[in-house]
Short mmCIF file of C-alpha atoms and ligand atoms in Angstrom, two decimals:
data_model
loop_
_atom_site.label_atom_id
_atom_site.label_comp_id
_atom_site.label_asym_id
_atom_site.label_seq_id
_atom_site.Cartn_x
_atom_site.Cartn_y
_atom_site.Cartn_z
CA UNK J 1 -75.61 -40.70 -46.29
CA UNK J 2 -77.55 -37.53 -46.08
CA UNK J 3 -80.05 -37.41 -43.04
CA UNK J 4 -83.23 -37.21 -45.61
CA UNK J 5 -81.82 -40.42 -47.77
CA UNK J 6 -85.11 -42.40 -46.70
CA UNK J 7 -87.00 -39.28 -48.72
CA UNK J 8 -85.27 -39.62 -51.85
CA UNK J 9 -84.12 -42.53 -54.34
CA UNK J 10 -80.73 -41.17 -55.67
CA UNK J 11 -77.95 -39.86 -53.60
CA UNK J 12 -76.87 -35.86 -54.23
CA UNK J 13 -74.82 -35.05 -57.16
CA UNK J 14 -71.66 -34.69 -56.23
CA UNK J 15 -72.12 -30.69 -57.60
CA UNK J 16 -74.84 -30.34 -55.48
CA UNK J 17 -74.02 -31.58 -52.63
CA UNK J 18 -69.93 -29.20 -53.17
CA UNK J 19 -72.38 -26.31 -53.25
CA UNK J 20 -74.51 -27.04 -50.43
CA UNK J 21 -72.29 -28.22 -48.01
CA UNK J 22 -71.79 -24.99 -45.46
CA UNK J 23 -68.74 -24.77 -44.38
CA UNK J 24 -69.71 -24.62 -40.44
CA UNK J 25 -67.30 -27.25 -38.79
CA UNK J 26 -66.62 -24.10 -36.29
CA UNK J 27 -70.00 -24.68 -35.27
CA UNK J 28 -69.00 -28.35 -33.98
CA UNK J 29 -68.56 -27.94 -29.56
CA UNK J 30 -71.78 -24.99 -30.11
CA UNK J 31 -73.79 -28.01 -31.51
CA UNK J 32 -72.23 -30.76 -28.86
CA UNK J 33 -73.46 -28.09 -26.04
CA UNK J 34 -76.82 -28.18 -27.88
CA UNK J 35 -76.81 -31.49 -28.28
CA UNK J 36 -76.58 -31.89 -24.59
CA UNK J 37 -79.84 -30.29 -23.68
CA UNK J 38 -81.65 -31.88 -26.34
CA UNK J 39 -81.02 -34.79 -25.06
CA UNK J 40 -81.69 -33.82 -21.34
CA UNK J 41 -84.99 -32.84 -23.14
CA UNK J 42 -85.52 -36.24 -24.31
CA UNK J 43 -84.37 -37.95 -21.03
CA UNK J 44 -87.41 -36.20 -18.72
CA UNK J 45 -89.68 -37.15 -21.72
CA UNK J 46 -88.59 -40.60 -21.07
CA UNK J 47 -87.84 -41.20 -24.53
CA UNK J 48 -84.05 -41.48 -23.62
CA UNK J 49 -83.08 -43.98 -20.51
CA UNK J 50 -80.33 -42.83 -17.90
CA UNK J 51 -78.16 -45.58 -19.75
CA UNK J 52 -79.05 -43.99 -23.30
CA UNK J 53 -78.54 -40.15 -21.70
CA UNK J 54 -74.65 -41.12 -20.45
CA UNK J 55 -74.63 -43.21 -23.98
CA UNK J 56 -75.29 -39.61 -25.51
CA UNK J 57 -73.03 -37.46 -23.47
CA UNK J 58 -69.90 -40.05 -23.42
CA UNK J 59 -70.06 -39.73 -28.04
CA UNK J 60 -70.34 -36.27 -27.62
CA UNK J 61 -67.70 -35.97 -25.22
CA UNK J 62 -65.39 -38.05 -27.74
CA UNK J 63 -67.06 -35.74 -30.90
CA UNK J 64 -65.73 -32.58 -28.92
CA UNK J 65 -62.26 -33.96 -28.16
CA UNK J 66 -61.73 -35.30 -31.64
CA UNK J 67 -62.96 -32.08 -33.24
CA UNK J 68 -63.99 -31.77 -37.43
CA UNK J 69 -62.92 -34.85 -39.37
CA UNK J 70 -64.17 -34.70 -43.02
CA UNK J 71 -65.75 -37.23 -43.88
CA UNK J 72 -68.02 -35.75 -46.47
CA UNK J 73 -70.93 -35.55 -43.95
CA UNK J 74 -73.27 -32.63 -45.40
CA UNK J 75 -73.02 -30.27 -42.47
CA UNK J 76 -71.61 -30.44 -38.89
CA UNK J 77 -75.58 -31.71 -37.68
CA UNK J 78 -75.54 -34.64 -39.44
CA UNK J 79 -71.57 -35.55 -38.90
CA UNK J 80 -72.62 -34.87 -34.64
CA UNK J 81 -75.08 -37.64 -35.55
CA UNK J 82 -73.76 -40.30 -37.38
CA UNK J 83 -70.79 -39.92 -35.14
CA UNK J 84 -72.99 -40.59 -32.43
CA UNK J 85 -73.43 -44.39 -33.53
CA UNK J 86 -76.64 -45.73 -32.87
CA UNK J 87 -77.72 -43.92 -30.12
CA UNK J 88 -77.57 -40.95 -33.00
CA UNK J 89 -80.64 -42.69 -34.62
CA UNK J 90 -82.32 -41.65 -31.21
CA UNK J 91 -81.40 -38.06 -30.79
CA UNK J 92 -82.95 -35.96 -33.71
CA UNK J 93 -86.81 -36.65 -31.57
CA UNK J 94 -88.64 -33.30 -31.47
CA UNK J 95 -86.10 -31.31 -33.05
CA UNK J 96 -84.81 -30.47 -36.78
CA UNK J 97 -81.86 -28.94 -37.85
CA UNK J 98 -83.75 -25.51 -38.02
CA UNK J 99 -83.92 -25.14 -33.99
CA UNK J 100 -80.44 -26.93 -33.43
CA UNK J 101 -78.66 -24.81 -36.28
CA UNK J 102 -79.96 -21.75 -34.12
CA UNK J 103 -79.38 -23.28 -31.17
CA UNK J 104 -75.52 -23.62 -31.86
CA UNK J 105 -75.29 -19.99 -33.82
CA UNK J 106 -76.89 -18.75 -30.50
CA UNK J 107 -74.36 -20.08 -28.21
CA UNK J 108 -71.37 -19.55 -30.35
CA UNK J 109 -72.41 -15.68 -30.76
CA UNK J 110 -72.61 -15.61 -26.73
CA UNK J 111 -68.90 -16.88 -26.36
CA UNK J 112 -68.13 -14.69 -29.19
CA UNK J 113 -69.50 -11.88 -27.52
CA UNK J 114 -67.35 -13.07 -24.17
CA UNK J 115 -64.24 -13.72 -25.95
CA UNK J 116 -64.21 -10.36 -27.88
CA UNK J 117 -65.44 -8.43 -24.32
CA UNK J 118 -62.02 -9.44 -22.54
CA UNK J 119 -59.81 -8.77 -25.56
CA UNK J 120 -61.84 -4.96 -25.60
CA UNK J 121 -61.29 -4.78 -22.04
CA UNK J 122 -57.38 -5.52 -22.52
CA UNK J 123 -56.86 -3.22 -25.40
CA UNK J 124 -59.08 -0.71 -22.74
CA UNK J 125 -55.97 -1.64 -19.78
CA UNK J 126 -52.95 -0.98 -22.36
CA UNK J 127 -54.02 2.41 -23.50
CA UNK J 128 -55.30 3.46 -19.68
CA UNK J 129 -51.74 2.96 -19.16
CA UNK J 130 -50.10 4.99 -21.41
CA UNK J 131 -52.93 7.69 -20.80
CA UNK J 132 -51.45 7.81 -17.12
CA UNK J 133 -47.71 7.93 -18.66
CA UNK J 134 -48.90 10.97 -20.78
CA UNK J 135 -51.38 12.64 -18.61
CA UNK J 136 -49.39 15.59 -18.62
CA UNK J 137 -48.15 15.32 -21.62
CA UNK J 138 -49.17 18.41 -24.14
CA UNK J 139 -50.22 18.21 -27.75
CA UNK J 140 -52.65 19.90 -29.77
CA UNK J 141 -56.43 18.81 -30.52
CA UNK J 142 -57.60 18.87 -34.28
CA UNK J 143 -60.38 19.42 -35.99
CA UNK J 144 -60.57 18.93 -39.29
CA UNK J 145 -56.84 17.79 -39.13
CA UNK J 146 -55.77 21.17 -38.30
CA UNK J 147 -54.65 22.39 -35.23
CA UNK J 148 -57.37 23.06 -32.99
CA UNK J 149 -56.74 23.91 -29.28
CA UNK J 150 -54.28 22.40 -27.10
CA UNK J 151 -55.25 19.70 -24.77
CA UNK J 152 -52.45 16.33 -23.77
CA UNK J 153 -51.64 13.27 -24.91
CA UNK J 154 -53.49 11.60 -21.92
CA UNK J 155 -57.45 13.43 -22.43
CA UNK J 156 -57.14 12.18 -26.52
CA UNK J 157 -55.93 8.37 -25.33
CA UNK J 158 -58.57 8.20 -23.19
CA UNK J 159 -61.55 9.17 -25.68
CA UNK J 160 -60.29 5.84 -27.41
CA UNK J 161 -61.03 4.37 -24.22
CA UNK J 162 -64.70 6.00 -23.98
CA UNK J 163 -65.08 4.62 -28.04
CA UNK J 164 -64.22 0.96 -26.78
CA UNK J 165 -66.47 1.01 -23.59
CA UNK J 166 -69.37 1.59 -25.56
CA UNK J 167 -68.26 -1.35 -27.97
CA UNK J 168 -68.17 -3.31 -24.85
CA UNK J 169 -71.62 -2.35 -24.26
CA UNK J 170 -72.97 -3.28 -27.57
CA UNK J 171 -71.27 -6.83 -27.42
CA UNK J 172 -73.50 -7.55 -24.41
CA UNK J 173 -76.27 -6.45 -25.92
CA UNK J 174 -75.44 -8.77 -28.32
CA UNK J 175 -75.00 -11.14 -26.01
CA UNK J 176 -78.28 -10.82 -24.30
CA UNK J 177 -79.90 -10.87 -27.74
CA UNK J 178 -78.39 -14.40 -28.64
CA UNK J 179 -79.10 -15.91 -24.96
CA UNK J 180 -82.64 -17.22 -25.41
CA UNK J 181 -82.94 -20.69 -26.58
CA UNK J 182 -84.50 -21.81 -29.92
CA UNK J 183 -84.87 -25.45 -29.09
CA UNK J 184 -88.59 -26.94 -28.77
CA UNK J 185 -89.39 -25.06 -32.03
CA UNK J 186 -88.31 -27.40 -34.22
CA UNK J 187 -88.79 -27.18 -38.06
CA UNK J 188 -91.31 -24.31 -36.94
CA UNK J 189 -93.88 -25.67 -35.16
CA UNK J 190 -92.98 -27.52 -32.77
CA UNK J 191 -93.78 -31.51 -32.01
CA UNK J 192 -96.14 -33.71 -30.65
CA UNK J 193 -93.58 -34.86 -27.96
CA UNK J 194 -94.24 -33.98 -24.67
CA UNK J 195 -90.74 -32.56 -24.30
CA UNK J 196 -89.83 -30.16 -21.31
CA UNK J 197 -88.99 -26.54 -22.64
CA UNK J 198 -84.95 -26.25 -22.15
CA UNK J 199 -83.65 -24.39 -19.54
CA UNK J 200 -83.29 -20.89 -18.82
CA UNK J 201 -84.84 -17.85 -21.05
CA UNK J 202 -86.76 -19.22 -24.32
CA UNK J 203 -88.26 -18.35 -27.49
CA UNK J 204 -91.80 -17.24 -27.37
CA UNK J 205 -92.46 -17.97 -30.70
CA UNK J 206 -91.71 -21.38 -33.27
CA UNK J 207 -91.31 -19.83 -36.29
CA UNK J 208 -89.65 -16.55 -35.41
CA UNK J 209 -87.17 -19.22 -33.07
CA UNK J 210 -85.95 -20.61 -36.65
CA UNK J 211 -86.49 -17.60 -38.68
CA UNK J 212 -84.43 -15.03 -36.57
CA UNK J 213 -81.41 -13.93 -37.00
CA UNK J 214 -80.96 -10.92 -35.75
CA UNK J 215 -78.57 -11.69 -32.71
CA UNK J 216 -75.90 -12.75 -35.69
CA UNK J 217 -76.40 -9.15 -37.28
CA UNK J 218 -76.58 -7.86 -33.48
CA UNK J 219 -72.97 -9.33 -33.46
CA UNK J 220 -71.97 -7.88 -36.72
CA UNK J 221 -73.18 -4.63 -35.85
CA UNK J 222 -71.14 -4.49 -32.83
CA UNK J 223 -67.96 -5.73 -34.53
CA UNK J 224 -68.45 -3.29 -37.24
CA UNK J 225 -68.49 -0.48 -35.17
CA UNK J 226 -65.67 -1.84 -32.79
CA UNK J 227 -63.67 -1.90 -35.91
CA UNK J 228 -64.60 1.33 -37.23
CA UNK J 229 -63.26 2.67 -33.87
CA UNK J 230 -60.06 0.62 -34.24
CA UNK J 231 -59.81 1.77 -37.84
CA UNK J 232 -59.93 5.46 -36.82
CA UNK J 233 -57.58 4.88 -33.97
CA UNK J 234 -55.30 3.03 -36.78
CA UNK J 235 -55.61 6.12 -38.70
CA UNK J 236 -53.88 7.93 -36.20
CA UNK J 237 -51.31 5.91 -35.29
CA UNK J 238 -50.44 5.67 -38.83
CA UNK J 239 -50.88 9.74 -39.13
CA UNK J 240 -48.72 10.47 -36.28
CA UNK J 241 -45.87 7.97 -37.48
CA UNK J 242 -45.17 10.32 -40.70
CA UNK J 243 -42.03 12.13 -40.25
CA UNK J 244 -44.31 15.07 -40.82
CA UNK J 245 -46.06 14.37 -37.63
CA UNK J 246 -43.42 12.68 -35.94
CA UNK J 247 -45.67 12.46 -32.97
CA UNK J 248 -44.58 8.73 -32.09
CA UNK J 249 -42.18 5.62 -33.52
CA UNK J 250 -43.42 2.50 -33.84
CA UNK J 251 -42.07 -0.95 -31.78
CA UNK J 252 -39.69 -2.90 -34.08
CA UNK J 253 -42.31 -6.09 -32.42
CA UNK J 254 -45.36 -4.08 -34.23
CA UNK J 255 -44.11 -2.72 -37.54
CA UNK J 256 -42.56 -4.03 -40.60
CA UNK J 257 -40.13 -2.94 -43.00
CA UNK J 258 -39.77 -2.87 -46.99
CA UNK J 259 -38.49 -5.58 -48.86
CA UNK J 260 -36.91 -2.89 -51.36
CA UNK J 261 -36.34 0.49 -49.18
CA UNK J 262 -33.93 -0.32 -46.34
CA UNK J 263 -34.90 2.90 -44.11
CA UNK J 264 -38.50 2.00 -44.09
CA UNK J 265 -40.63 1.33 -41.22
CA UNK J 266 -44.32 0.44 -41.81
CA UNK J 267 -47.46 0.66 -39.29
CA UNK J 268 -48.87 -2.39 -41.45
CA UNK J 269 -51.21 -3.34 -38.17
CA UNK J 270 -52.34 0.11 -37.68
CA UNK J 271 -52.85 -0.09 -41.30
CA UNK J 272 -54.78 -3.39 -41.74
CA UNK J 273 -57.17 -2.61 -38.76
CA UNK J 274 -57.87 0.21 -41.03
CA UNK J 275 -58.96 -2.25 -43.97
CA UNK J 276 -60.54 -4.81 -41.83
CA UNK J 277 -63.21 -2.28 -40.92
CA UNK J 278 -64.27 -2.24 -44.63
CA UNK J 279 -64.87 -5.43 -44.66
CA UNK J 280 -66.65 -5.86 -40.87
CA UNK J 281 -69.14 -3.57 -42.58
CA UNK J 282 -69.17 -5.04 -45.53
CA UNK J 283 -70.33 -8.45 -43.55
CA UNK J 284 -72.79 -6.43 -41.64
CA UNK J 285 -74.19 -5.29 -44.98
CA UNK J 286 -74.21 -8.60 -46.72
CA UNK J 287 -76.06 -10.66 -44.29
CA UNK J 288 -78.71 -7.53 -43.86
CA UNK J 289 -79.15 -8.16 -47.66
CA UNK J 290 -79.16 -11.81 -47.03
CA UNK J 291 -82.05 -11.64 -44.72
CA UNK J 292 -83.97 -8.91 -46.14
CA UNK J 293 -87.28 -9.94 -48.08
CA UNK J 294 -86.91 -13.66 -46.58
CA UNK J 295 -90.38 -15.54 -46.22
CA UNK J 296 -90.72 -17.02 -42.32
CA UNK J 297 -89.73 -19.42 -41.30
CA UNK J 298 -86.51 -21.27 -42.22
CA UNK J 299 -84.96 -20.90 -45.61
CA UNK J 300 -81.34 -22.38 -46.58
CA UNK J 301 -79.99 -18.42 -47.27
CA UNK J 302 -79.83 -18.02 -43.50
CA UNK J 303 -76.62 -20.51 -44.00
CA UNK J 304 -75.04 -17.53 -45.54
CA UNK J 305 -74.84 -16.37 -41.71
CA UNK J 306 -72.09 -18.69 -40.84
CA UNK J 307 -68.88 -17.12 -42.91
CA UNK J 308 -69.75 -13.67 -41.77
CA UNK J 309 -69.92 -15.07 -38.32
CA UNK J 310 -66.68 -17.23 -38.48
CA UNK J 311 -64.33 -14.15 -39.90
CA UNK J 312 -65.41 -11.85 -37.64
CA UNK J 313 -64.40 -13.70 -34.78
CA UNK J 314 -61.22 -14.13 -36.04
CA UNK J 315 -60.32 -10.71 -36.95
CA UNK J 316 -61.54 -9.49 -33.93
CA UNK J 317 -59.77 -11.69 -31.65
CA UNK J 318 -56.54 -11.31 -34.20
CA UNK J 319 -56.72 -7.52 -34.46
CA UNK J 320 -57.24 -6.52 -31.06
CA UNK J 321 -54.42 -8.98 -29.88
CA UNK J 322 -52.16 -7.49 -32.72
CA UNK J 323 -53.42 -3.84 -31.90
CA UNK J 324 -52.79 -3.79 -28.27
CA UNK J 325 -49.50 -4.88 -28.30
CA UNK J 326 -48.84 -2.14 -30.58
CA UNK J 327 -50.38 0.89 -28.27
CA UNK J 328 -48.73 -0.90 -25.59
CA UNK J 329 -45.06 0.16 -26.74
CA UNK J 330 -45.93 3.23 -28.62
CA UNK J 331 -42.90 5.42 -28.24
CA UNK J 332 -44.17 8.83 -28.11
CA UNK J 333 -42.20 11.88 -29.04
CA UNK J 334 -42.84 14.34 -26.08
CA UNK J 335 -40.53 16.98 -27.43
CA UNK J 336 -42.24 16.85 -31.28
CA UNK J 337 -46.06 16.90 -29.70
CA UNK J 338 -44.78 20.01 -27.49
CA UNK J 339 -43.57 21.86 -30.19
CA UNK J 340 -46.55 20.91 -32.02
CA UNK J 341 -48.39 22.41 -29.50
CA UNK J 342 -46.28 25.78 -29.16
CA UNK J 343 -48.03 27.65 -31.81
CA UNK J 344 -49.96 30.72 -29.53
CA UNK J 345 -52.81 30.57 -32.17
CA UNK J 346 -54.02 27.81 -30.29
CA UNK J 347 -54.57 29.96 -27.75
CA UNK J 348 -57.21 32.17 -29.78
CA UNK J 349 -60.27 30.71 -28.82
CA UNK J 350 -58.85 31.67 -25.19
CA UNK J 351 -58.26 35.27 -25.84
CA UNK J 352 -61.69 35.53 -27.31
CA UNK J 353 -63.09 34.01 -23.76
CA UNK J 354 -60.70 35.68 -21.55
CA UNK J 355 -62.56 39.26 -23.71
CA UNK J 356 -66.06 37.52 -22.99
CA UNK J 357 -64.92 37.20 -19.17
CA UNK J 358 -63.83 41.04 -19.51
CA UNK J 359 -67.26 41.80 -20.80
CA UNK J 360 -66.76 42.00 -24.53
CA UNK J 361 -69.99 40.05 -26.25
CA UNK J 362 -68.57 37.08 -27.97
CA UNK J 363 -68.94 37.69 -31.38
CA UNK J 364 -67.41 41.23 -31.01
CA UNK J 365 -64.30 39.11 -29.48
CA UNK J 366 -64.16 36.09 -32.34
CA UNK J 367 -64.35 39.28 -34.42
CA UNK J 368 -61.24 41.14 -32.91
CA UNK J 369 -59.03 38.04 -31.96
CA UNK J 370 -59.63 36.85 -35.75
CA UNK J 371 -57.78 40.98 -36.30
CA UNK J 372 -55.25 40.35 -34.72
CA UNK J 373 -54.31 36.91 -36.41
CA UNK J 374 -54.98 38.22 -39.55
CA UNK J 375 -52.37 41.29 -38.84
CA UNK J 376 -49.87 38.77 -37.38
CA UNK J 377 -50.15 40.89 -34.19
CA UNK J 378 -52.13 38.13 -31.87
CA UNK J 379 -50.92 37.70 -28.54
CA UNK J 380 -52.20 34.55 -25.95
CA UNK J 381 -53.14 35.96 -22.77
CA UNK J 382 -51.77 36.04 -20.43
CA UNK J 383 -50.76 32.97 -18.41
CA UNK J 384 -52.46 30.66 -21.07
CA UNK J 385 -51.16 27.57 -19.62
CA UNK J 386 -54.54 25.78 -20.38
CA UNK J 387 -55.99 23.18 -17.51
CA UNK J 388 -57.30 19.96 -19.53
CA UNK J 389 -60.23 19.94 -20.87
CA UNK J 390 -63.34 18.17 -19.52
CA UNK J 391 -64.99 17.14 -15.92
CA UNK J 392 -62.16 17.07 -13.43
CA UNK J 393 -59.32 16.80 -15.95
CA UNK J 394 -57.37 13.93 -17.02
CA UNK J 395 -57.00 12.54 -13.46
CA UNK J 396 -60.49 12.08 -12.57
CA UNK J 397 -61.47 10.71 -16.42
CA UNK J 398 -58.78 8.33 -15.65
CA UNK J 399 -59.54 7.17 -11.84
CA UNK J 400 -63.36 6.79 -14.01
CA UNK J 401 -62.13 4.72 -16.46
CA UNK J 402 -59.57 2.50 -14.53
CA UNK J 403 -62.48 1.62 -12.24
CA UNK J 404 -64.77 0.88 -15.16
CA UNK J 405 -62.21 -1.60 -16.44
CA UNK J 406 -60.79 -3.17 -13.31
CA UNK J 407 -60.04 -6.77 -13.84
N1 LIG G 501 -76.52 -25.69 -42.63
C1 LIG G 501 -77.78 -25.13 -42.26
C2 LIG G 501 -77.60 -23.69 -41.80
O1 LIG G 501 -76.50 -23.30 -41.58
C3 LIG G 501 -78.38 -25.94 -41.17
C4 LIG G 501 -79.87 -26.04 -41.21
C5 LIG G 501 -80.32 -26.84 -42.34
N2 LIG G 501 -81.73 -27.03 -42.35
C6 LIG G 501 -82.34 -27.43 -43.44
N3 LIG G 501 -83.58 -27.61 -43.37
N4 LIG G 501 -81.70 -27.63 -44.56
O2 LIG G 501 -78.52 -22.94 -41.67
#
């Protein structure tokens, strides 16, 4: 029985109502919690008595326990009601499924935003740690994948660390975006019921409160660019586990082998963080195109918002789990990134400063360093064992960081 039956003479073809149906049952306890202050709503309205208000918050204690059962109900709304029992019949005063869809999406992209915050902040921990192990720990910078300059293992662990505090920044923002309830909007303007506003921070506006959705692409926005920073530190891992590199194995726990090459093994979660950021974008992308050129205020393509949603909780929660187990026992090869760091060329940009600091202009120096590489002749000056890079070194990034992501 669909919600609207009274409206209509024929129940949905069974085609229709396949294609329809969202799949949103991971919406269920975000629509229970909704639920809740609806009816609290209704209560101080006094169209719900104290008996009818416990009547509503026993069911949807019972509808949380049990969880999604399919019983062909047309969306997780109308299942929360008809599972409700009679005092269901009651609840749906003053509101429409275009508030409480929002409502739900709005809390479940707050604890979304939570869950993935503590997940960045442990994936933040595990590489802080190996940063201290490798403080010291020389290898050369690249640009362009060529050797650059030398600077340690430590200073380059921790710019992943700078990459994921600013993800942790954009998933509150996200966050705060999502926080401000829809409910009292209705279909999109409103009702005639005298019904308190709910608590805390609110929509100004009715039909912006049903039309918006820019707190889900807020979300996808933030995942997107956590994963493009987990794809590029993917690409890394899976760089420096070449034997050309050879700059670190991989755990037996984190890699797999070949079903046909018995010597192989493969950085396959390095590797699929890699993909997954295609596709984070590509959800970021699709629901921009979803909601571009809508008409206010509530149209059925904002349902589209719900599988982009869904999946990128999972892979987030999945990938950063998977991920930081992974940097965690990263067995780095001191000797191979010290070699790799022998070459004196690095050193060349040095030599040109240490001719600047002798008076030499510093194109004139780029000019005669760049000589003496070309003739084979160059020579680091001396004493070239370089301090790290940046404000204070690796010690003081590090004392910066670890207090930024104490527990
Ligand atoms: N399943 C819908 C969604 O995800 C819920 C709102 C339906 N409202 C409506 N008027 N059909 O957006």
């Amino acid at each position: 029985m669909t919600l609207w039956a009274g409206r209509v003479g024929t129940s949905l073809a069974e085609e229709v109502r396949e294609f329809l149906r969202g799949d949103d049952a991971e919406l269920l306890p975000y629509d229970c919690a909704a639920t809740a202050v609806h009816a609290r709503r209704l209560h101080a309205a006094g169209l719900l008595s104290d008996d009818e208000l416990a009547q509503v918050d026993e069911g949807l204690e019972r509808i949380g326990a049990e969880g999604v059962v399919d019983e062909g109900d047309e969306d997780v709304h109308t299942a929360i009601e008809r599972r409700l029992g009679d005092i269901g019949r009651k609840i749906h005063a003053g509101r429409s499924r275009n508030d409480q869809v929002a409502a739900a999406a709005r809390l479940y992209v707050e604890d979304a935003c939570a869950e993935a915050i503590v997940a960045v902040e442990g994936l933040a921990r595990a590489l802080l740690e190996r940063a201290a192990e490798e403080a010291d720990t020389p290898m050369p910078g690249y640009t362009h994948l060529q050797r650059a300059q030398p600077i340690t293992l430590g200073h380059h662990l921790l710019a992943w660390v700078e990459m994921l505090d600013r993800d942790r920044g954009r998933l509150r923002f996200a966050a705060d975006q999502a926080r401000p309830s829809p409910l009292g909007a209705g279909a999109l303007a409103g009702s005639t019921l005298a019904l308190p506003p709910p608590p805390g921070e609110t929509m100004q506006n009715s039909v912006d409160a049903v039309a918006d959705r820019d707190f889900v692409l807020d979300y996808l926005y933030a995942c997107a660019v956590l994963f493009s920073h987990l794809s590029r530190i993917g690409e890394e891992v899976c760089v420096w586990a070449t034997s050309e590199f050879g700059f670190v194995r991989l755990p037996e726990g984190a890699a797999t082998g070949s079903s046909m090459m018995p010597q192989k093994l493969n950085p396959d979660v390095a590797e699929l963080v890699r993909g997954k950021a295609g596709t984070a974008l590509g959800r970021l992308a699709g629901l921009l195109a979803v909601v571009k050129g809508l008409p206010l205020a509530y149209d059925t393509d904002l349902q589209e918002d719900k599988a982009p949603l869904f999946a990128s909780r999972r892979d987030v929660r999945t990938a950063l789990a998977a991920l930081t187990v992974l940097v965690a026992e990263l067995d780095f090869d001191r000797e191979r990134l010290s070699a790799a760091c022998s070459d004196p060329l690095l050193y060349a940009t040095d030599a040109a400063e240490a001719l600047v600091l002798a008076g030499t202009p510093f194109r004139d120096a780029h000019e005669e360093v760049a000589a003496s590489v070309r003739a084979g002749t160059f020579e680091p000056p001396p004493g070239s064992a370089r301090p790290t890079p940046g404000p204070g070194g690796v010690a003081e990034q590090l004392a910066a960081a670890r207090a930024n992501f104490a527990a």
